[in-house]
Protein backbone atom coordinates (compact mmCIF):
# COMPACT_ATOMS: atom_id res chain seq x y z
CA UNK A 1 0.00 0.00 0.00
CA UNK A 2 1.41 3.40 -0.92
CA UNK A 3 1.11 6.49 1.23
CA UNK A 4 -1.22 8.11 -1.28
CA UNK A 5 -3.86 5.50 -0.32
CA UNK A 6 -3.59 6.26 3.45
CA UNK A 7 -6.25 8.63 4.74
CA UNK A 8 -4.96 12.19 5.30
CA UNK A 9 -5.99 12.07 9.00
CA UNK A 10 -4.06 8.85 9.66
CA UNK A 11 -1.04 10.25 7.82
CA UNK A 12 -1.21 13.38 10.00
CA UNK A 13 -1.40 11.34 13.22
CA UNK A 14 1.56 9.20 12.21
CA UNK A 15 3.66 12.27 11.42
CA UNK A 16 3.13 14.08 14.75
CA UNK A 17 6.25 13.61 16.90
CA UNK A 18 5.98 13.12 20.66
CA UNK A 19 2.39 12.01 20.70
CA UNK A 20 0.75 10.67 23.81
CA UNK A 21 2.56 7.66 25.24
CA UNK A 22 1.05 4.34 24.34
CA UNK A 23 0.25 1.69 26.92
CA UNK A 24 2.96 -0.47 25.37
CA UNK A 25 5.50 2.32 26.08
CA UNK A 26 4.75 2.44 29.85
CA UNK A 27 7.44 0.87 31.97
CA UNK A 28 6.09 -2.21 33.70
CA UNK A 29 6.54 -2.23 37.46
CA UNK A 30 7.29 1.52 37.64
CA UNK A 31 6.78 2.69 41.24
CA UNK A 32 3.53 4.54 41.81
CA UNK A 33 3.52 7.54 44.18
CA UNK A 34 1.44 7.14 47.33
CA UNK A 35 -2.11 8.48 47.32
CA UNK A 36 -1.82 8.72 51.13
CA UNK A 37 -0.05 12.08 50.68
CA UNK A 38 -3.55 13.51 50.11
CA UNK A 39 -4.84 12.19 53.47
CA UNK A 40 -6.81 14.66 55.62
CA UNK A 41 -4.20 14.61 58.41
CA UNK A 42 -1.51 15.82 55.95
CA UNK A 43 -3.54 18.54 54.19
CA UNK A 44 -2.27 21.62 56.04
CA UNK A 45 1.32 20.40 55.77
CA UNK A 46 0.90 19.64 52.06
CA UNK A 47 -0.38 23.16 51.36
CA UNK A 48 2.86 24.48 52.88
CA UNK A 49 5.06 22.15 50.80
CA UNK A 50 6.03 19.87 53.70
CA UNK A 51 4.62 16.63 52.24
CA UNK A 52 6.13 14.55 49.45
CA UNK A 53 4.62 11.43 47.91
CA UNK A 54 7.20 8.68 47.46
CA UNK A 55 7.12 5.48 45.43
CA UNK A 56 6.29 2.28 47.26
CA UNK A 57 3.26 3.74 49.07
CA UNK A 58 5.36 6.04 51.29
CA UNK A 59 4.95 9.68 52.30
CA UNK A 60 7.71 11.97 53.54
CA UNK A 61 6.86 14.83 55.90
CA UNK A 62 9.67 17.37 56.43
CA UNK A 63 9.21 20.03 59.11
CA UNK A 64 11.29 22.42 61.17
CA UNK A 65 10.31 22.34 64.83
CA UNK A 66 11.45 25.49 66.59
CA UNK A 67 9.51 25.96 69.82
CA UNK A 68 11.29 24.02 72.54
CA UNK A 69 10.33 23.00 76.05
CA UNK A 70 13.63 24.31 77.42
CA UNK A 71 12.70 27.75 76.07
CA UNK A 72 9.30 27.68 77.80
CA UNK A 73 7.67 27.70 74.39
CA UNK A 74 9.41 30.80 73.10
CA UNK A 75 10.46 30.64 69.44
CA UNK A 76 14.15 31.33 68.99
CA UNK A 77 17.06 30.54 66.69
CA UNK A 78 17.36 26.88 67.74
CA UNK A 79 15.51 24.30 65.68
CA UNK A 80 15.18 20.61 65.01
CA UNK A 81 14.66 19.42 61.45
CA UNK A 82 12.35 16.41 61.45
CA UNK A 83 11.98 14.13 58.42
CA UNK A 84 9.34 11.45 58.84
CA UNK A 85 8.84 8.77 56.18
CA UNK A 86 5.49 7.05 56.68
CA UNK A 87 5.24 3.39 55.68
CA UNK A 88 1.69 2.16 55.16
CA UNK A 89 0.23 -1.32 55.39
CA UNK A 90 -1.09 -2.98 52.24
CA UNK A 91 -4.81 -2.74 51.57
CA UNK A 92 -7.46 -0.04 51.71
CA UNK A 93 -6.91 3.20 53.55
CA UNK A 94 -3.62 4.57 54.80
CA UNK A 95 -2.89 2.51 57.91
CA UNK A 96 0.46 3.54 59.39
CA UNK A 97 2.74 0.54 59.87
CA UNK A 98 5.82 2.47 60.99
CA UNK A 99 7.43 5.87 60.53
CA UNK A 100 11.16 6.24 59.90
CA UNK A 101 12.14 9.49 61.64
CA UNK A 102 15.39 11.40 61.15
CA UNK A 103 16.15 14.43 63.31
CA UNK A 104 18.91 16.99 63.16
CA UNK A 105 19.57 20.01 65.39
CA UNK A 106 20.41 23.35 63.89
CA UNK A 107 20.35 27.09 64.32
CA UNK A 108 22.42 28.86 66.98
CA UNK A 109 24.17 25.71 68.16
CA UNK A 110 27.82 25.83 67.02
CA UNK A 111 28.60 23.10 64.50
CA UNK A 112 30.89 21.13 66.82
CA UNK A 113 28.39 21.15 69.72
CA UNK A 114 25.37 19.77 67.86
CA UNK A 115 24.12 16.34 68.75
CA UNK A 116 24.65 13.85 65.92
CA UNK A 117 21.61 13.30 63.70
CA UNK A 118 19.28 10.58 64.97
CA UNK A 119 17.34 8.04 62.94
CA UNK A 120 14.87 5.61 64.44
CA UNK A 121 11.58 3.85 63.74
CA UNK A 122 8.46 5.20 65.42
CA UNK A 123 5.23 3.21 65.76
CA UNK A 124 1.60 4.18 66.26
CA UNK A 125 -0.21 3.24 69.40
CA UNK A 126 -3.20 1.30 68.12
CA UNK A 127 -4.70 1.43 64.63
CA UNK A 128 -3.99 4.63 62.74
CA UNK A 129 -5.52 5.35 59.34
CA UNK A 130 -4.43 8.83 58.25
CA UNK A 131 -7.04 8.70 55.47
CA UNK A 132 -9.81 8.68 58.11
CA UNK A 133 -11.22 12.24 58.30
CA UNK A 134 -12.17 11.59 61.94
CA UNK A 135 -8.52 11.00 62.98
CA UNK A 136 -7.75 14.03 65.15
CA UNK A 137 -4.33 12.96 66.46
CA UNK A 138 -1.64 10.47 65.54
CA UNK A 139 0.78 9.59 68.35
CA UNK A 140 3.98 7.75 67.47
CA UNK A 141 6.69 6.52 69.85
CA UNK A 142 9.99 4.70 69.53
CA UNK A 143 10.21 1.13 70.82
CA UNK A 144 11.86 2.44 74.01
CA UNK A 145 9.17 5.19 74.13
CA UNK A 146 11.90 7.77 74.88
CA UNK A 147 11.04 9.90 71.84
CA UNK A 148 7.65 10.70 70.36
CA UNK A 149 5.84 12.51 67.56
CA UNK A 150 2.31 13.82 67.86
CA UNK A 151 0.74 14.79 64.55
CA UNK A 152 -2.40 16.94 64.65
CA UNK A 153 -4.21 18.41 61.64
CA UNK A 154 -2.84 21.84 62.66
CA UNK A 155 0.66 21.06 64.01
CA UNK A 156 3.31 18.44 64.71
CA UNK A 157 5.11 18.06 68.05
CA UNK A 158 8.47 16.32 68.48
CA UNK A 159 9.46 15.07 71.94
CA UNK A 160 12.89 13.92 73.15
CA UNK A 161 13.90 12.25 76.41
CA UNK A 162 10.36 11.45 77.49
CA UNK A 163 9.28 9.00 80.13
CA UNK A 164 7.59 5.87 78.79
CA UNK A 165 3.87 6.35 79.20
CA UNK A 166 4.27 9.98 80.29
CA UNK A 167 1.79 12.58 79.04
CA UNK A 168 2.71 14.46 75.88
CA UNK A 169 1.50 18.06 76.12
CA UNK A 170 0.62 19.84 72.88
CA UNK A 171 -0.26 23.13 74.57
CA UNK A 172 1.73 25.21 77.01
CA UNK A 173 0.58 24.99 80.62
CA UNK A 174 -1.69 27.73 81.91
CA UNK A 175 -0.31 27.28 85.41
CA UNK A 176 2.97 25.51 86.08
CA UNK A 177 1.79 24.48 89.53
CA UNK A 178 0.39 20.99 89.54
CA UNK A 179 1.50 20.27 85.97
CA UNK A 180 3.21 16.96 85.31
CA UNK A 181 6.91 17.33 84.55
CA UNK A 182 6.63 15.40 81.30
CA UNK A 183 6.53 16.47 78.51
CA UNK A 184 6.53 19.52 76.25
CA UNK A 185 8.02 19.14 72.83
CA UNK A 186 9.18 21.20 69.91
CA UNK A 187 6.42 22.29 67.54
CA UNK A 188 6.21 23.95 64.16
CA UNK A 189 6.05 27.75 64.33
CA UNK A 190 2.82 29.14 62.95
CA UNK A 191 4.88 31.32 60.59
CA UNK A 192 6.07 28.18 58.78
CA UNK A 193 2.56 27.55 57.48
CA UNK A 194 1.27 29.50 54.53
CA UNK A 195 -1.57 31.89 55.31
CA UNK A 196 -4.85 30.06 55.04
mmCIF file of N, CA and C in Angstrom, residues 124-170:
data_model
loop_
_atom_site.group_PDB
_atom_site.id
_atom_site.type_symbol
_atom_site.label_atom_id
_atom_site.label_comp_id
_atom_site.label_asym_id
_atom_site.label_seq_id
_atom_site.Cartn_x
_atom_site.Cartn_y
_atom_site.Cartn_z
ATOM 1 N N UNK A 124 2.847 3.647 65.692
ATOM 2 C CA UNK A 124 1.599 4.184 66.257
ATOM 3 C C UNK A 124 1.125 3.332 67.425
ATOM 4 N N UNK A 125 0.414 3.969 68.304
ATOM 5 C CA UNK A 125 -0.215 3.238 69.396
ATOM 6 C C UNK A 125 -1.632 2.935 68.939
ATOM 7 N N UNK A 126 -1.889 1.684 68.624
ATOM 8 C CA UNK A 126 -3.205 1.296 68.120
ATOM 9 C C UNK A 126 -3.334 1.561 66.634
ATOM 10 N N UNK A 127 -4.496 1.236 66.068
ATOM 11 C CA UNK A 127 -4.699 1.429 64.631
ATOM 12 C C UNK A 127 -4.708 2.915 64.280
ATOM 13 N N UNK A 128 -4.085 3.239 63.156
ATOM 14 C CA UNK A 128 -3.991 4.631 62.738
ATOM 15 C C UNK A 128 -4.114 4.725 61.224
ATOM 16 N N UNK A 129 -5.279 5.167 60.769
ATOM 17 C CA UNK A 129 -5.522 5.349 59.341
ATOM 18 C C UNK A 129 -5.560 6.845 59.065
ATOM 19 N N UNK A 130 -4.479 7.388 58.485
ATOM 20 C CA UNK A 130 -4.426 8.831 58.247
ATOM 21 C C UNK A 130 -5.424 9.283 57.196
ATOM 22 N N UNK A 131 -6.015 8.356 56.447
ATOM 23 C CA UNK A 131 -7.042 8.704 55.466
ATOM 24 C C UNK A 131 -8.408 8.906 56.120
ATOM 25 N N UNK A 132 -8.542 8.530 57.388
ATOM 26 C CA UNK A 132 -9.807 8.676 58.111
ATOM 27 C C UNK A 132 -9.995 10.138 58.496
ATOM 28 N N UNK A 133 -11.030 10.828 57.976
ATOM 29 C CA UNK A 133 -11.223 12.241 58.299
ATOM 30 C C UNK A 133 -11.493 12.477 59.789
ATOM 31 N N UNK A 134 -11.885 11.447 60.514
ATOM 32 C CA UNK A 134 -12.165 11.591 61.942
ATOM 33 C C UNK A 134 -10.901 11.492 62.802
ATOM 34 N N UNK A 135 -9.752 11.122 62.206
ATOM 35 C CA UNK A 135 -8.518 11.000 62.978
ATOM 36 C C UNK A 135 -8.040 12.393 63.370
ATOM 37 N N UNK A 136 -8.096 12.704 64.660
ATOM 38 C CA UNK A 136 -7.746 14.030 65.154
ATOM 39 C C UNK A 136 -6.315 14.110 65.668
ATOM 40 N N UNK A 137 -5.689 12.961 65.932
ATOM 41 C CA UNK A 137 -4.330 12.961 66.462
ATOM 42 C C UNK A 137 -3.676 11.622 66.175
ATOM 43 N N UNK A 138 -2.435 11.671 65.750
ATOM 44 C CA UNK A 138 -1.641 10.467 65.537
ATOM 45 C C UNK A 138 -0.432 10.551 66.466
ATOM 46 N N UNK A 139 -0.343 9.623 67.419
ATOM 47 C CA UNK A 139 0.778 9.594 68.355
ATOM 48 C C UNK A 139 1.687 8.433 67.995
ATOM 49 N N UNK A 140 2.967 8.733 67.837
ATOM 50 C CA UNK A 140 3.984 7.748 67.474
ATOM 51 C C UNK A 140 5.081 7.786 68.514
ATOM 52 N N UNK A 141 5.593 6.597 68.890
ATOM 53 C CA UNK A 141 6.693 6.520 69.851
ATOM 54 C C UNK A 141 7.717 5.509 69.351
ATOM 55 N N UNK A 142 8.952 5.685 69.820
ATOM 56 C CA UNK A 142 9.986 4.700 69.528
ATOM 57 C C UNK A 142 9.702 3.449 70.351
ATOM 58 N N UNK A 143 10.403 2.370 70.055
ATOM 59 C CA UNK A 143 10.208 1.131 70.825
ATOM 60 C C UNK A 143 10.509 1.343 72.307
ATOM 61 N N UNK A 144 11.530 2.151 72.614
ATOM 62 C CA UNK A 144 11.856 2.441 74.009
ATOM 63 C C UNK A 144 10.916 3.487 74.599
ATOM 64 N N UNK A 145 10.111 4.132 73.747
ATOM 65 C CA UNK A 145 9.172 5.192 74.132
ATOM 66 C C UNK A 145 9.874 6.417 74.712
ATOM 67 N N UNK A 146 11.162 6.615 74.365
ATOM 68 C CA UNK A 146 11.895 7.768 74.877
ATOM 69 C C UNK A 146 11.807 8.990 73.963
ATOM 70 N N UNK A 147 11.299 8.789 72.767
ATOM 71 C CA UNK A 147 11.043 9.896 71.837
ATOM 72 C C UNK A 147 9.645 9.698 71.266
ATOM 73 N N UNK A 148 9.018 10.801 70.864
ATOM 74 C CA UNK A 148 7.648 10.703 70.362
ATOM 75 C C UNK A 148 7.373 11.804 69.348
ATOM 76 N N UNK A 149 6.402 11.527 68.485
ATOM 77 C CA UNK A 149 5.839 12.511 67.560
ATOM 78 C C UNK A 149 4.342 12.507 67.777
ATOM 79 N N UNK A 150 3.765 13.693 67.819
ATOM 80 C CA UNK A 150 2.312 13.816 67.859
ATOM 81 C C UNK A 150 1.932 14.670 66.658
ATOM 82 N N UNK A 151 1.158 14.096 65.772
ATOM 83 C CA UNK A 151 0.739 14.790 64.554
ATOM 84 C C UNK A 151 -0.742 15.130 64.683
ATOM 85 N N UNK A 152 -1.036 16.432 64.617
ATOM 86 C CA UNK A 152 -2.400 16.942 64.648
ATOM 87 C C UNK A 152 -2.685 17.569 63.286
ATOM 88 N N UNK A 153 -3.939 17.761 62.928
ATOM 89 C CA UNK A 153 -4.213 18.410 61.644
ATOM 90 C C UNK A 153 -3.592 19.806 61.538
ATOM 91 N N UNK A 154 -3.361 20.472 62.670
ATOM 92 C CA UNK A 154 -2.842 21.845 62.656
ATOM 93 C C UNK A 154 -1.367 21.979 63.028
ATOM 94 N N UNK A 155 -0.739 20.938 63.604
ATOM 95 C CA UNK A 155 0.657 21.063 64.009
ATOM 96 C C UNK A 155 1.252 19.703 64.344
ATOM 97 N N UNK A 156 2.572 19.648 64.341
ATOM 98 C CA UNK A 156 3.307 18.445 64.712
ATOM 99 C C UNK A 156 4.178 18.791 65.910
ATOM 100 N N UNK A 157 4.279 17.866 66.864
ATOM 101 C CA UNK A 157 5.114 18.058 68.048
ATOM 102 C C UNK A 157 6.124 16.922 68.125
ATOM 103 N N UNK A 158 7.376 17.291 68.351
ATOM 104 C CA UNK A 158 8.465 16.319 68.476
ATOM 105 C C UNK A 158 8.976 16.356 69.911
ATOM 106 N N UNK A 159 9.058 15.176 70.546
ATOM 107 C CA UNK A 159 9.458 15.066 71.944
ATOM 108 C C UNK A 159 10.719 14.217 72.056
ATOM 109 N N UNK A 160 11.672 14.680 72.859
ATOM 110 C CA UNK A 160 12.891 13.925 73.150
ATOM 111 C C UNK A 160 12.953 13.642 74.639
ATOM 112 N N UNK A 161 13.646 12.581 75.004
ATOM 113 C CA UNK A 161 13.896 12.250 76.408
ATOM 114 C C UNK A 161 12.617 12.243 77.240
ATOM 115 N N UNK A 162 11.620 11.533 76.751
ATOM 116 C CA UNK A 162 10.359 11.450 77.489
ATOM 117 C C UNK A 162 10.318 10.176 78.319
ATOM 118 N N UNK A 163 9.466 10.181 79.303
ATOM 119 C CA UNK A 163 9.275 8.998 80.126
ATOM 120 C C UNK A 163 8.266 8.094 79.433
ATOM 121 N N UNK A 164 8.527 6.816 79.413
ATOM 122 C CA UNK A 164 7.591 5.871 78.788
ATOM 123 C C UNK A 164 6.228 6.000 79.466
ATOM 124 N N UNK A 165 5.220 6.226 78.668
ATOM 125 C CA UNK A 165 3.869 6.346 79.198
ATOM 126 C C UNK A 165 3.541 7.714 79.756
ATOM 127 N N UNK A 166 4.520 8.631 79.778
ATOM 128 C CA UNK A 166 4.270 9.978 80.292
ATOM 129 C C UNK A 166 3.372 10.767 79.360
ATOM 130 N N UNK A 167 2.674 11.773 79.890
ATOM 131 C CA UNK A 167 1.792 12.584 79.038
ATOM 132 C C UNK A 167 2.608 13.426 78.063
ATOM 133 N N UNK A 168 2.072 13.640 76.901
ATOM 134 C CA UNK A 168 2.713 14.462 75.878
ATOM 135 C C UNK A 168 1.843 15.694 75.680
ATOM 136 N N UNK A 169 2.300 16.834 76.179
ATOM 137 C CA UNK A 169 1.501 18.060 76.120
ATOM 138 C C UNK A 169 1.675 18.742 74.761
ATOM 139 N N UNK A 170 0.570 19.128 74.155
ATOM 140 C CA UNK A 170 0.624 19.842 72.878
ATOM 141 C C UNK A 170 0.167 21.293 73.040
#
